[in-house]
Amino acid sequence: MDSIMLSVSTALSSFLHTHQVENATFHFNQPPSAELLDSVSRWFDQPKSKSRKRISGPLLAGDTRLFAKSQLLESLKSRLRVTLGRQTADGRYDWAVEELHNTLAASQRGIPSPSIIGFGYIRRGLGLVQETLLLTELLDGYCDGQDWLEQHPQRVQWFVEHALELLQRSNAKGIYHMDFSALNIMLDENNAEPMKVIDMENCFVGPTPYSAETLAFQTGFLYRRGLYKFITEADYDSLVYRMTQRDDVEISRFEALYDVCKHENIGRKERRRIFLEGGL
């Protein structure tokens, strides 16, 4: 097995159609058309730079409509880790591998999210992986929660209630999204439901003894990252506390972090500490 796949080996059972195009390797869940192979190969030809190391957008190939996201691995350390299937010092994989792993886990556990169609990587120089690619279904007719609320500000209570339901359902299935914001919630522009969550690279998969503290961060983050523009803090708190009462959240542990996370920027290291240790 290719070393890069050791970190995501569970993916191979669903992505058996492997294609090599020059120095690029692609894995698909269905046999790809020649048009699709040509399109994904040309995707890697786009110019990259330090200021443009992540590229995402629609990828169209005949009747196939996908969403592509690629990332350039800048440092030698990150290229070695991804090539060899190694983790970082804090026990996580690089973001490109994390997103693949977490999106697969979310799909397998029934979390509404875009389905993965395929993924790939390109080797250059010494044979190290230099760039990765993730292909998911294109959510045609969807918009993110921020745009949707700007069009439907009168439905903010409905949005918050359903976003909190999606968050709790995801947590209950062991998928803890640590970038859960309106921008990462997608809604059908016509029907609004079902909501789908995207951008899974910053998630934890598995249980935590600090679910109340993690929920406090997630709900605080959701408010801080945009919802404050559409709903008063008091009304938001009312909806959040209704959820905590319904789901028997240990309120003292929840309140120890909730207000802080609503009003202060919590970086990724601190988010990891909340999930693993229950505090900042």
mmCIF file of C-alpha atoms in Angstrom:
data_model
loop_
_atom_site.group_PDB
_atom_site.id
_atom_site.type_symbol
_atom_site.label_atom_id
_atom_site.label_comp_id
_atom_site.label_asym_id
_atom_site.label_seq_id
_atom_site.Cartn_x
_atom_site.Cartn_y
_atom_site.Cartn_z
ATOM 1 C CA MET A 1 0.000 0.000 0.000
ATOM 2 C CA ASP A 2 1.214 3.519 -0.846
ATOM 3 C CA SER A 3 2.536 5.157 2.342
ATOM 4 C CA ILE A 4 0.329 8.209 1.932
ATOM 5 C CA MET A 5 -2.671 5.948 2.235
ATOM 6 C CA LEU A 6 -1.705 4.471 5.593
ATOM 7 C CA SER A 7 -3.323 7.429 7.351
ATOM 8 C CA VAL A 8 -6.578 7.029 5.414
ATOM 9 C CA SER A 9 -6.517 3.312 4.674
ATOM 10 C CA THR A 10 -10.236 2.917 5.433
ATOM 11 C CA ALA A 11 -10.878 5.082 2.367
ATOM 12 C CA LEU A 12 -9.525 2.491 -0.050
ATOM 13 C CA SER A 13 -12.474 0.134 0.348
ATOM 14 C CA SER A 14 -14.736 2.846 -1.093
ATOM 15 C CA PHE A 15 -12.318 4.261 -3.680
ATOM 16 C CA LEU A 16 -11.115 1.269 -5.639
ATOM 17 C CA HIS A 17 -10.705 2.966 -9.013
ATOM 18 C CA THR A 18 -7.110 4.187 -9.029
ATOM 19 C CA HIS A 19 -5.595 6.053 -11.957
ATOM 20 C CA GLN A 20 -2.057 7.267 -12.529
ATOM 21 C CA VAL A 21 -1.604 10.286 -14.790
ATOM 22 C CA GLU A 22 2.094 11.128 -15.074
ATOM 23 C CA ASN A 23 3.143 11.965 -11.483
ATOM 24 C CA ALA A 24 -0.413 12.293 -10.158
ATOM 25 C CA THR A 25 -2.423 9.516 -8.483
ATOM 26 C CA PHE A 26 -6.223 9.611 -8.227
ATOM 27 C CA HIS A 27 -8.678 7.392 -6.336
ATOM 28 C CA PHE A 28 -12.375 7.406 -7.327
ATOM 29 C CA ASN A 29 -15.485 5.686 -6.008
ATOM 30 C CA GLN A 30 -16.690 5.079 -9.591
ATOM 31 C CA PRO A 31 -14.800 4.649 -12.868
ATOM 32 C CA PRO A 32 -13.990 8.200 -14.023
ATOM 33 C CA SER A 33 -14.604 9.396 -17.551
ATOM 34 C CA ALA A 34 -11.709 10.486 -19.735
ATOM 35 C CA GLU A 35 -13.059 14.038 -19.450
ATOM 36 C CA LEU A 36 -12.926 13.901 -15.657
ATOM 37 C CA LEU A 37 -9.373 12.546 -15.612
ATOM 38 C CA ASP A 38 -8.322 15.318 -17.957
ATOM 39 C CA SER A 39 -10.035 17.959 -15.802
ATOM 40 C CA VAL A 40 -8.465 16.824 -12.527
ATOM 41 C CA SER A 41 -5.049 16.607 -14.163
ATOM 42 C CA ARG A 42 -5.367 20.156 -15.457
ATOM 43 C CA TRP A 43 -6.514 21.335 -12.021
ATOM 44 C CA PHE A 44 -2.983 20.733 -10.747
ATOM 45 C CA ASP A 45 -1.606 22.978 -13.503
ATOM 46 C CA GLN A 46 -3.043 26.107 -11.907
ATOM 47 C CA PRO A 47 -0.331 28.459 -10.602
ATOM 48 C CA LYS A 48 0.303 28.267 -6.849
ATOM 49 C CA SER A 49 2.076 30.625 -4.501
ATOM 50 C CA LYS A 50 2.484 31.215 -0.779
ATOM 51 C CA SER A 51 -0.508 33.533 -0.894
ATOM 52 C CA ARG A 52 -2.495 31.076 -3.010
ATOM 53 C CA LYS A 53 -1.604 27.651 -1.690
ATOM 54 C CA ARG A 54 -5.234 26.541 -1.295
ATOM 55 C CA ILE A 55 -7.494 26.583 -4.341
ATOM 56 C CA SER A 56 -11.142 25.549 -4.368
ATOM 57 C CA GLY A 57 -14.077 25.828 -6.734
ATOM 58 C CA PRO A 58 -16.330 23.961 -9.161
ATOM 59 C CA LEU A 59 -14.723 21.363 -11.410
ATOM 60 C CA LEU A 60 -16.826 20.591 -14.481
ATOM 61 C CA ALA A 61 -16.232 17.681 -16.848
ATOM 62 C CA GLY A 62 -19.037 17.047 -19.319
ATOM 63 C CA ASP A 63 -22.114 16.166 -17.275
ATOM 64 C CA THR A 64 -20.033 15.674 -14.121
ATOM 65 C CA ARG A 65 -20.185 18.606 -11.708
ATOM 66 C CA LEU A 66 -17.868 18.431 -8.707
ATOM 67 C CA PHE A 67 -16.314 20.702 -6.109
ATOM 68 C CA ALA A 68 -12.526 20.549 -5.954
ATOM 69 C CA LYS A 69 -10.193 21.657 -3.192
ATOM 70 C CA SER A 70 -6.430 21.395 -3.498
ATOM 71 C CA GLN A 71 -3.620 22.340 -1.175
ATOM 72 C CA LEU A 72 0.039 22.950 -1.822
ATOM 73 C CA LEU A 73 2.303 21.486 0.868
ATOM 74 C CA GLU A 74 4.979 24.121 1.325
ATOM 75 C CA SER A 75 7.356 22.729 3.917
ATOM 76 C CA LEU A 76 9.591 19.684 3.633
ATOM 77 C CA LYS A 77 8.221 18.448 6.971
ATOM 78 C CA SER A 78 4.619 18.497 5.771
ATOM 79 C CA ARG A 79 5.557 16.760 2.512
ATOM 80 C CA LEU A 80 7.380 14.028 4.413
ATOM 81 C CA ARG A 81 4.486 13.562 6.860
ATOM 82 C CA VAL A 82 1.857 13.263 4.144
ATOM 83 C CA THR A 83 4.033 11.009 1.963
ATOM 84 C CA LEU A 84 4.841 8.654 4.851
ATOM 85 C CA GLY A 85 1.420 8.800 6.524
ATOM 86 C CA ARG A 86 2.861 10.389 9.670
ATOM 87 C CA GLN A 87 1.160 12.625 12.223
ATOM 88 C CA THR A 88 2.242 16.010 13.540
ATOM 89 C CA ALA A 89 3.753 16.374 17.013
ATOM 90 C CA ASP A 90 0.318 16.980 18.544
ATOM 91 C CA GLY A 91 -1.082 13.744 17.133
ATOM 92 C CA ARG A 92 -2.993 15.043 14.141
ATOM 93 C CA TYR A 93 -2.489 14.689 10.409
ATOM 94 C CA ASP A 94 -1.921 17.620 8.082
ATOM 95 C CA TRP A 95 -5.086 19.501 7.155
ATOM 96 C CA ALA A 96 -5.482 17.927 3.711
ATOM 97 C CA VAL A 97 -5.440 14.419 5.199
ATOM 98 C CA GLU A 98 -7.614 15.464 8.152
ATOM 99 C CA GLU A 99 -10.317 16.778 5.829
ATOM 100 C CA LEU A 100 -10.413 13.548 3.834
ATOM 101 C CA HIS A 101 -10.531 11.419 6.978
ATOM 102 C CA ASN A 102 -13.159 13.566 8.718
ATOM 103 C CA THR A 103 -15.407 13.975 5.688
ATOM 104 C CA LEU A 104 -15.408 10.216 5.162
ATOM 105 C CA ALA A 105 -16.218 9.644 8.832
ATOM 106 C CA ALA A 106 -19.060 12.170 8.701
ATOM 107 C CA SER A 107 -20.543 10.493 5.640
ATOM 108 C CA GLN A 108 -20.249 7.021 7.171
ATOM 109 C CA ARG A 109 -21.999 8.216 10.346
ATOM 110 C CA GLY A 110 -24.872 9.853 8.519
ATOM 111 C CA ILE A 111 -23.947 13.509 9.027
ATOM 112 C CA PRO A 112 -25.438 15.615 6.199
ATOM 113 C CA SER A 113 -22.368 16.711 4.235
ATOM 114 C CA PRO A 114 -21.136 16.601 0.633
ATOM 115 C CA SER A 115 -20.215 13.109 -0.551
ATOM 116 C CA ILE A 116 -16.606 12.443 -1.506
ATOM 117 C CA ILE A 117 -16.237 11.421 -5.138
ATOM 118 C CA GLY A 118 -12.480 11.012 -5.136
ATOM 119 C CA PHE A 119 -9.132 12.312 -3.999
ATOM 120 C CA GLY A 120 -5.603 12.488 -5.285
ATOM 121 C CA TYR A 121 -2.101 13.788 -4.875
ATOM 122 C CA ILE A 122 0.851 14.737 -7.003
ATOM 123 C CA ARG A 123 4.512 13.918 -6.407
ATOM 124 C CA ARG A 124 7.389 16.060 -7.550
ATOM 125 C CA GLY A 125 11.110 16.296 -6.960
ATOM 126 C CA LEU A 126 12.237 13.450 -4.698
ATOM 127 C CA GLY A 127 8.922 11.654 -4.993
ATOM 128 C CA LEU A 128 7.367 13.489 -2.060
ATOM 129 C CA VAL A 129 3.724 14.486 -2.124
ATOM 130 C CA GLN A 130 3.645 18.179 -2.941
ATOM 131 C CA GLU A 131 -0.049 18.795 -3.509
ATOM 132 C CA THR A 132 -3.333 17.119 -2.570
ATOM 133 C CA LEU A 133 -6.795 17.207 -4.106
ATOM 134 C CA LEU A 134 -10.228 16.414 -2.659
ATOM 135 C CA LEU A 135 -13.288 15.996 -4.903
ATOM 136 C CA THR A 136 -16.808 16.179 -3.483
ATOM 137 C CA GLU A 137 -20.274 16.587 -4.905
ATOM 138 C CA LEU A 138 -21.047 20.132 -6.019
ATOM 139 C CA LEU A 139 -23.908 21.554 -3.964
ATOM 140 C CA ASP A 140 -25.779 23.133 -6.851
ATOM 141 C CA GLY A 141 -28.579 25.390 -5.697
ATOM 142 C CA TYR A 142 -27.131 25.765 -2.195
ATOM 143 C CA CYS A 143 -25.816 28.851 -0.443
ATOM 144 C CA ASP A 144 -23.978 29.257 2.843
ATOM 145 C CA GLY A 145 -25.821 30.231 6.005
ATOM 146 C CA GLN A 146 -24.417 33.746 6.041
ATOM 147 C CA ASP A 147 -25.803 34.516 2.581
ATOM 148 C CA TRP A 148 -29.077 32.772 3.401
ATOM 149 C CA LEU A 149 -29.583 34.861 6.544
ATOM 150 C CA GLU A 150 -28.905 38.057 4.624
ATOM 151 C CA GLN A 151 -31.758 37.060 2.312
ATOM 152 C CA HIS A 152 -34.025 35.769 5.113
ATOM 153 C CA PRO A 153 -33.154 37.719 8.295
ATOM 154 C CA GLN A 154 -36.665 37.170 9.643
ATOM 155 C CA ARG A 155 -35.957 33.414 9.825
ATOM 156 C CA VAL A 156 -32.915 33.662 12.064
ATOM 157 C CA GLN A 157 -34.600 31.798 14.940
ATOM 158 C CA TRP A 158 -35.458 28.916 12.621
ATOM 159 C CA PHE A 159 -31.860 28.902 11.362
ATOM 160 C CA VAL A 160 -30.363 28.824 14.863
ATOM 161 C CA GLU A 161 -32.690 26.048 16.035
ATOM 162 C CA HIS A 162 -31.864 23.835 13.067
ATOM 163 C CA ALA A 163 -28.151 24.624 13.189
ATOM 164 C CA LEU A 164 -28.055 23.601 16.858
ATOM 165 C CA GLU A 165 -29.911 20.382 16.026
ATOM 166 C CA LEU A 166 -27.351 19.611 13.313
ATOM 167 C CA LEU A 167 -24.510 20.369 15.721
ATOM 168 C CA GLN A 168 -25.883 18.131 18.464
ATOM 169 C CA ARG A 169 -26.611 15.314 16.024
ATOM 170 C CA SER A 170 -23.049 15.501 14.741
ATOM 171 C CA ASN A 171 -21.585 15.558 18.266
ATOM 172 C CA ALA A 172 -23.742 12.612 19.318
ATOM 173 C CA LYS A 173 -22.247 10.582 16.463
ATOM 174 C CA GLY A 174 -18.699 11.462 17.450
ATOM 175 C CA ILE A 175 -18.020 14.151 14.834
ATOM 176 C CA TYR A 176 -17.066 17.371 16.646
ATOM 177 C CA HIS A 177 -16.812 20.202 14.116
ATOM 178 C CA MET A 178 -14.569 22.929 15.546
ATOM 179 C CA ASP A 179 -15.227 25.462 12.754
ATOM 180 C CA PHE A 180 -19.016 25.274 12.975
ATOM 181 C CA SER A 181 -20.115 28.672 11.651
ATOM 182 C CA ALA A 182 -22.858 29.964 9.369
ATOM 183 C CA LEU A 183 -20.312 30.037 6.542
ATOM 184 C CA ASN A 184 -19.823 26.264 6.904
ATOM 185 C CA ILE A 185 -23.537 25.465 6.923
ATOM 186 C CA MET A 186 -25.124 25.064 3.494
ATOM 187 C CA LEU A 187 -28.837 25.413 2.746
ATOM 188 C CA ASP A 188 -30.920 24.666 -0.324
ATOM 189 C CA GLU A 189 -31.869 28.073 -1.707
ATOM 190 C CA ASN A 190 -35.438 26.919 -2.394
ATOM 191 C CA ASN A 191 -36.276 24.500 0.420
ATOM 192 C CA ALA A 192 -33.680 25.440 3.091
ATOM 193 C CA GLU A 193 -33.641 21.836 4.318
ATOM 194 C CA PRO A 194 -31.754 19.705 4.891
ATOM 195 C CA MET A 195 -28.821 21.719 6.155
ATOM 196 C CA LYS A 196 -25.409 20.341 5.241
ATOM 197 C CA VAL A 197 -22.101 21.006 6.957
ATOM 198 C CA ILE A 198 -18.882 21.531 5.008
ATOM 199 C CA ASP A 199 -15.147 22.152 5.579
ATOM 200 C CA MET A 200 -14.445 19.228 7.873
ATOM 201 C CA GLU A 201 -10.683 19.613 8.230
ATOM 202 C CA ASN A 202 -10.895 20.978 11.773
ATOM 203 C CA CYS A 203 -12.940 18.215 13.398
ATOM 204 C CA PHE A 204 -12.381 15.601 16.052
ATOM 205 C CA VAL A 205 -13.660 12.108 15.390
ATOM 206 C CA GLY A 206 -14.411 10.051 18.465
ATOM 207 C CA PRO A 207 -15.615 10.544 22.029
ATOM 208 C CA THR A 208 -14.527 13.186 24.514
ATOM 209 C CA PRO A 209 -15.069 13.323 28.294
ATOM 210 C CA TYR A 210 -15.499 17.077 27.815
ATOM 211 C CA SER A 211 -18.591 17.189 25.631
ATOM 212 C CA ALA A 212 -20.163 20.048 27.636
ATOM 213 C CA GLU A 213 -17.060 22.205 27.320
ATOM 214 C CA THR A 214 -16.729 21.371 23.629
ATOM 215 C CA LEU A 215 -20.369 22.282 23.032
ATOM 216 C CA ALA A 216 -19.790 25.563 24.884
ATOM 217 C CA PHE A 217 -17.012 26.429 22.465
ATOM 218 C CA GLN A 218 -19.005 25.375 19.407
ATOM 219 C CA THR A 219 -22.108 27.380 20.302
ATOM 220 C CA GLY A 220 -20.040 30.383 21.356
ATOM 221 C CA PHE A 221 -18.085 30.202 18.109
ATOM 222 C CA LEU A 222 -21.277 29.947 16.054
ATOM 223 C CA TYR A 223 -22.542 33.200 17.583
ATOM 224 C CA ARG A 224 -19.219 35.025 17.340
ATOM 225 C CA ARG A 225 -18.599 34.032 13.717
ATOM 226 C CA GLY A 226 -21.471 35.955 12.172
ATOM 227 C CA LEU A 227 -24.749 35.182 13.939
ATOM 228 C CA TYR A 228 -24.405 38.229 16.183
ATOM 229 C CA LYS A 229 -25.305 40.301 13.101
ATOM 230 C CA PHE A 230 -28.756 38.732 12.896
ATOM 231 C CA ILE A 231 -29.869 37.930 16.451
ATOM 232 C CA THR A 232 -29.482 39.544 19.846
ATOM 233 C CA GLU A 233 -27.267 37.793 22.343
ATOM 234 C CA ALA A 234 -30.205 37.359 24.734
ATOM 235 C CA ASP A 235 -32.356 35.669 22.076
ATOM 236 C CA TYR A 236 -29.459 33.456 21.012
ATOM 237 C CA ASP A 237 -28.765 32.469 24.623
ATOM 238 C CA SER A 238 -32.421 31.543 25.063
ATOM 239 C CA LEU A 239 -32.272 29.109 22.139
ATOM 240 C CA VAL A 240 -28.948 27.645 23.267
ATOM 241 C CA TYR A 241 -30.079 27.075 26.845
ATOM 242 C CA ARG A 242 -33.302 25.489 25.632
ATOM 243 C CA MET A 243 -31.108 23.005 23.755
ATOM 244 C CA THR A 244 -28.867 22.344 26.769
ATOM 245 C CA GLN A 245 -31.901 21.634 28.964
ATOM 246 C CA ARG A 246 -33.436 19.308 26.404
ATOM 247 C CA ASP A 247 -30.205 17.343 25.993
ATOM 248 C CA ASP A 248 -29.231 17.263 29.691
ATOM 249 C CA VAL A 249 -25.967 19.133 29.206
ATOM 250 C CA GLU A 250 -24.040 19.591 32.465
ATOM 251 C CA ILE A 251 -24.683 23.300 32.753
ATOM 252 C CA SER A 252 -21.919 24.284 35.182
ATOM 253 C CA ARG A 253 -19.262 22.852 32.877
ATOM 254 C CA PHE A 254 -20.951 24.433 29.863
ATOM 255 C CA GLU A 255 -21.138 27.885 31.441
ATOM 256 C CA ALA A 256 -17.471 27.825 32.421
ATOM 257 C CA LEU A 257 -16.577 28.437 28.756
ATOM 258 C CA TYR A 258 -19.688 29.597 26.909
ATOM 259 C CA ASP A 259 -19.462 33.361 27.478
ATOM 260 C CA VAL A 260 -15.714 33.415 26.880
ATOM 261 C CA CYS A 261 -16.116 31.628 23.562
ATOM 262 C CA LYS A 262 -18.855 34.016 22.466
ATOM 263 C CA HIS A 263 -16.678 37.076 22.923
ATOM 264 C CA GLU A 264 -13.031 36.065 22.494
ATOM 265 C CA ASN A 265 -11.077 34.599 19.627
ATOM 266 C CA ILE A 266 -10.252 30.962 20.402
ATOM 267 C CA GLY A 267 -7.381 29.654 18.288
ATOM 268 C CA ARG A 268 -6.989 26.121 17.028
ATOM 269 C CA LYS A 269 -4.557 25.096 19.757
ATOM 270 C CA GLU A 270 -7.024 26.286 22.390
ATOM 271 C CA ARG A 271 -9.880 24.442 20.664
ATOM 272 C CA ARG A 272 -7.843 21.248 20.783
ATOM 273 C CA ARG A 273 -7.195 21.825 24.476
ATOM 274 C CA ILE A 274 -10.922 22.258 25.132
ATOM 275 C CA PHE A 275 -11.715 18.952 23.429
ATOM 276 C CA LEU A 276 -8.883 17.011 25.083
ATOM 277 C CA GLU A 277 -8.625 18.713 28.474
ATOM 278 C CA GLY A 278 -11.865 20.622 28.986
ATOM 279 C CA GLY A 279 -10.346 24.076 29.378
ATOM 280 C CA LEU A 280 -8.386 26.878 27.813
#
